[in-house]
Amino acid sequence: MKSTRDILESELQIAVEPRNFSSPDANEKSREARLNKLRERRAKAVTSNSEASARPNIGGDSRPRLVRESTRSPEPIIDPRFDNRSFDYRGSEGKVKPLPNRQGRIEARPDQRPENRPDNRTTELRTRKKTPNRPIPIKSPAKSLGWQALRLAIAGVGLSVIAGTALSFWQNQQLSRAKASVPEVSAKEEANKSTQELVPLSLKTEATTLVSKIKELAAKEKDLSMQMMMVDLDSGAYVQIGANQVIAAASTIKTPLLVAFFQDVDAGKIKLDEQLEITDDVKVGEAGDFQFLPTGTKISALETATQMIIISDNTATNMIIKRLGGNAAVNQRFKSWGLNNVVVNNKLPDLEGTNTISTQDMVTLLAMLDKGKLLEPRSRDRFMDIMRRPVTNTLLPKGIGEEARIIHKTGDIRSAVGDAGIVDMPNGKRYAIAVMVKRPDNDQRANELIRQISRATYDYFLSGGKLPANNAPAISPDSPNATSSNNSSTSNNPTNSSTNSTSPSNGATSVIENIQLPLPNANPNASPSPSASPITP
């Protein structure tokens, strides 16, 4: 006897047989016949199941069995595999499985619809779904490598842009910090630049004859302390007597200040026509005419630097130091040139002698300028022109011939006096010389000693390295220098020193070093000198 499971499987097999009820060949009678036959088979299956449930449980299974009442109308048994909630419409082969109709009967769907059906779009979709899978194209290795290279290139460009932006931001930050400390950075830059241009002093042969003569002259004045340095700019012959000793600079320190001024002009930090203001912190007396101008008066930078040299104006000097950044900035500049003994400690006039130099440092500076170092040619020409025009020519210029030329700057305070410059002789010889003398309280013997040393040096080079037997003056008695030399005792009288100067408002005189000169007029608001440019109040 067949079991209930076998009967159900046979019925389901019959039910899922592919039958096309919608086919035009099928008629209503054949359909009803099949359905009736199916109902009979199901009824038999139910009856068999009821009889099986009434039999005793031989296997010892104590679980109660549910027996369907025979009075209840038979209902179609639907296999769980065909339940709508969990039915899988596609088999393992990917084909569409039959679905139950509204009456619970399962009808098989044809694999293909007739071509004469109006739903052609559905047919196309199904046909398209059943098309075999297209072969996946194999990419070329060269093409893949090209794409990878392109991606890497794009990534590299992106990283470069990011790095460039970060670098630009960092540079802007550095510029901002640099602007916040302009004086310090400028001093360091000038130090580095000047160090590259530093040329050591070329000393080859000592001029022993001249050294002996100069020591003989200095020995006559026991209470004077002299130090000097001289070097032939062509041959390297030199004289050196206490040249490394530090001594009060007085106004000779204005020479390196003028060099620093023109360095900043070359660097574009200072314009020659920019206006510098006379303020209370720079306004001083003793020497120069700017002290008599009203506070707030504005003067061009070039005119200020010029008056610092030609009339040794102390107010103008303080204005230049302030414009260069102060004492610390200029001292750093001097050290960068190798001038360790040139130091500005106080503003001018510095009557106590706290500002210092050494004769070796002054000669080294002049030799570097002569070789075209430190300054550009245009600024060097201006420097030389200004240094030819000092009004005070009572020291080194008194010992040279009329046809010789000299650029120099003197310095004169009560405790020390000196002069430093370059002498260009008519025979083509050129030498740099600096002489400083410590003296007791404005003693004029120191001034005369400097003139004698200048004369002996000039005679030595004029005679080809020899000195005349009687050391006669090489200058003509009729020359203007000779006349000035004969009157030097009058012009350099201690009673006319800078400490006893007369104000222009009282006697129409101007103080230059320790000499009083007549002013063009007694009006204190007039220009400092005939060569001065208009002053803007």
PDB file of N, CA, C and O in Angstrom, residues 3 8 73 84 99 101 132 138 156 179 276 284 297 309 314 317 351 359 392-393 403 435 454 495 508 517:
ATOM      1  N   SER A   3       2.171   4.889   0.768  1.00  0.00           N
ATOM      2  CA  SER A   3       2.079   5.812   1.901  1.00  0.00           C
ATOM      3  C   SER A   3       1.503   7.139   1.458  1.00  0.00           C
ATOM      4  O   SER A   3       1.376   7.422   0.257  1.00  0.00           O
ATOM      5  N   LEU A   8       1.060  11.954  -2.201  1.00  0.00           N
ATOM      6  CA  LEU A   8       1.177  13.412  -2.398  1.00  0.00           C
ATOM      7  C   LEU A   8       2.212  13.720  -3.465  1.00  0.00           C
ATOM      8  O   LEU A   8       2.017  14.605  -4.290  1.00  0.00           O
ATOM      9  N   SER A  73     -15.021  19.615   4.398  1.00  0.00           N
ATOM     10  CA  SER A  73     -14.805  19.528   2.947  1.00  0.00           C
ATOM     11  C   SER A  73     -13.321  19.462   2.660  1.00  0.00           C
ATOM     12  O   SER A  73     -12.527  20.155   3.279  1.00  0.00           O
ATOM     13  N   ASN A  84       3.671  30.860  -1.310  1.00  0.00           N
ATOM     14  CA  ASN A  84       4.072  32.127  -1.927  1.00  0.00           C
ATOM     15  C   ASN A  84       5.145  32.849  -1.117  1.00  0.00           C
ATOM     16  O   ASN A  84       5.931  33.610  -1.640  1.00  0.00           O
ATOM     17  N   LEU A  99       3.922  28.606 -11.022  1.00  0.00           N
ATOM     18  CA  LEU A  99       3.304  29.304  -9.905  1.00  0.00           C
ATOM     19  C   LEU A  99       1.869  28.811  -9.720  1.00  0.00           C
ATOM     20  O   LEU A  99       1.184  28.462 -10.678  1.00  0.00           O
ATOM     21  N   ASN A 101      -2.116  29.104  -9.297  1.00  0.00           N
ATOM     22  CA  ASN A 101      -3.122  30.075  -9.750  1.00  0.00           C
ATOM     23  C   ASN A 101      -4.008  30.467  -8.590  1.00  0.00           C
ATOM     24  O   ASN A 101      -3.747  30.145  -7.443  1.00  0.00           O
ATOM     25  N   PRO A 132      23.135  34.304 -23.357  1.00  0.00           N
ATOM     26  CA  PRO A 132      24.319  33.849 -22.609  1.00  0.00           C
ATOM     27  C   PRO A 132      25.180  35.028 -22.161  1.00  0.00           C
ATOM     28  O   PRO A 132      25.161  36.095 -22.768  1.00  0.00           O
ATOM     29  N   ILE A 138      39.512  41.207 -21.760  1.00  0.00           N
ATOM     30  CA  ILE A 138      40.784  41.186 -21.027  1.00  0.00           C
ATOM     31  C   ILE A 138      41.547  42.470 -21.349  1.00  0.00           C
ATOM     32  O   ILE A 138      41.789  42.787 -22.521  1.00  0.00           O
ATOM     33  N   GLY A 156      51.141  63.031  -8.207  1.00  0.00           N
ATOM     34  CA  GLY A 156      52.362  63.805  -8.028  1.00  0.00           C
ATOM     35  C   GLY A 156      52.115  65.298  -8.173  1.00  0.00           C
ATOM     36  O   GLY A 156      52.643  66.112  -7.410  1.00  0.00           O
ATOM     37  N   LYS A 179      60.577  91.040   9.018  1.00  0.00           N
ATOM     38  CA  LYS A 179      60.201  92.448   9.077  1.00  0.00           C
ATOM     39  C   LYS A 179      60.085  92.933  10.516  1.00  0.00           C
ATOM     40  O   LYS A 179      60.267  94.121  10.792  1.00  0.00           O
ATOM     41  N   LEU A 276      65.598 113.784   6.579  1.00  0.00           N
ATOM     42  CA  LEU A 276      65.900 113.423   7.963  1.00  0.00           C
ATOM     43  C   LEU A 276      65.549 114.601   8.862  1.00  0.00           C
ATOM     44  O   LEU A 276      65.877 115.753   8.550  1.00  0.00           O
ATOM     45  N   VAL A 284      72.785 118.491  19.332  1.00  0.00           N
ATOM     46  CA  VAL A 284      73.884 118.731  20.269  1.00  0.00           C
ATOM     47  C   VAL A 284      74.679 119.942  19.797  1.00  0.00           C
ATOM     48  O   VAL A 284      74.475 120.472  18.701  1.00  0.00           O
ATOM     49  N   THR A 297      63.184 120.611  11.911  1.00  0.00           N
ATOM     50  CA  THR A 297      63.693 120.933  10.587  1.00  0.00           C
ATOM     51  C   THR A 297      64.101 119.647   9.864  1.00  0.00           C
ATOM     52  O   THR A 297      64.704 118.753  10.455  1.00  0.00           O
ATOM     53  N   ILE A 309      80.869 115.605   7.465  1.00  0.00           N
ATOM     54  CA  ILE A 309      82.297 115.527   7.145  1.00  0.00           C
ATOM     55  C   ILE A 309      82.901 116.914   6.957  1.00  0.00           C
ATOM     56  O   ILE A 309      83.919 117.244   7.594  1.00  0.00           O
ATOM     57  N   ASN A 314      78.183 117.735  14.538  1.00  0.00           N
ATOM     58  CA  ASN A 314      77.854 116.649  15.470  1.00  0.00           C
ATOM     59  C   ASN A 314      76.366 116.289  15.428  1.00  0.00           C
ATOM     60  O   ASN A 314      76.016 115.111  15.572  1.00  0.00           O
ATOM     61  N   THR A 317      75.887 114.129  12.524  1.00  0.00           N
ATOM     62  CA  THR A 317      76.426 112.787  12.787  1.00  0.00           C
ATOM     63  C   THR A 317      75.439 111.941  13.575  1.00  0.00           C
ATOM     64  O   THR A 317      75.212 110.767  13.263  1.00  0.00           O
ATOM     65  N   LEU A 351      83.083 114.298  24.261  1.00  0.00           N
ATOM     66  CA  LEU A 351      84.271 115.001  24.736  1.00  0.00           C
ATOM     67  C   LEU A 351      85.102 114.151  25.687  1.00  0.00           C
ATOM     68  O   LEU A 351      86.292 114.430  25.888  1.00  0.00           O
ATOM     69  N   THR A 359      94.673 103.259  14.718  1.00  0.00           N
ATOM     70  CA  THR A 359      95.205 103.734  13.433  1.00  0.00           C
ATOM     71  C   THR A 359      95.269 102.594  12.409  1.00  0.00           C
ATOM     72  O   THR A 359      95.097 102.830  11.210  1.00  0.00           O
ATOM     73  N   THR A 392      88.536 121.862   7.828  1.00  0.00           N
ATOM     74  CA  THR A 392      89.713 121.805   8.698  1.00  0.00           C
ATOM     75  C   THR A 392      90.822 121.047   7.984  1.00  0.00           C
ATOM     76  O   THR A 392      90.732 119.832   7.786  1.00  0.00           O
ATOM     77  N   ASN A 393      91.892 121.763   7.571  1.00  0.00           N
ATOM     78  CA  ASN A 393      93.024 121.176   6.865  1.00  0.00           C
ATOM     79  C   ASN A 393      94.333 121.557   7.556  1.00  0.00           C
ATOM     80  O   ASN A 393      95.323 121.903   6.908  1.00  0.00           O
ATOM     81  N   GLU A 403     100.705 120.116  -5.286  1.00  0.00           N
ATOM     82  CA  GLU A 403     100.101 119.348  -6.366  1.00  0.00           C
ATOM     83  C   GLU A 403      99.512 118.013  -5.892  1.00  0.00           C
ATOM     84  O   GLU A 403      98.837 117.326  -6.663  1.00  0.00           O
ATOM     85  N   VAL A 435      97.339 109.080  11.899  1.00  0.00           N
ATOM     86  CA  VAL A 435      98.186 109.468  13.026  1.00  0.00           C
ATOM     87  C   VAL A 435      97.272 109.999  14.125  1.00  0.00           C
ATOM     88  O   VAL A 435      96.426 110.862  13.881  1.00  0.00           O
ATOM     89  N   SER A 454     103.585 113.907   8.828  1.00  0.00           N
ATOM     90  CA  SER A 454     103.041 113.956   7.469  1.00  0.00           C
ATOM     91  C   SER A 454     104.091 114.441   6.478  1.00  0.00           C
ATOM     92  O   SER A 454     104.238 113.897   5.377  1.00  0.00           O
ATOM     93  N   THR A 495      92.891 129.015  23.057  1.00  0.00           N
ATOM     94  CA  THR A 495      91.744 129.864  23.418  1.00  0.00           C
ATOM     95  C   THR A 495      90.621 129.763  22.434  1.00  0.00           C
ATOM     96  O   THR A 495      89.523 130.223  22.705  1.00  0.00           O
ATOM     97  N   ALA A 508      78.545 136.017  14.752  1.00  0.00           N
ATOM     98  CA  ALA A 508      78.577 135.629  13.343  1.00  0.00           C
ATOM     99  C   ALA A 508      79.752 134.728  13.033  1.00  0.00           C
ATOM    100  O   ALA A 508      80.491 134.944  12.082  1.00  0.00           O
ATOM    101  N   LEU A 517      85.034 130.015  12.149  1.00  0.00           N
ATOM    102  CA  LEU A 517      85.009 130.614  10.821  1.00  0.00           C
ATOM    103  C   LEU A 517      83.835 131.575  10.734  1.00  0.00           C
ATOM    104  O   LEU A 517      82.800 131.360  11.377  1.00  0.00           O
TER     105      LEU A 517
END
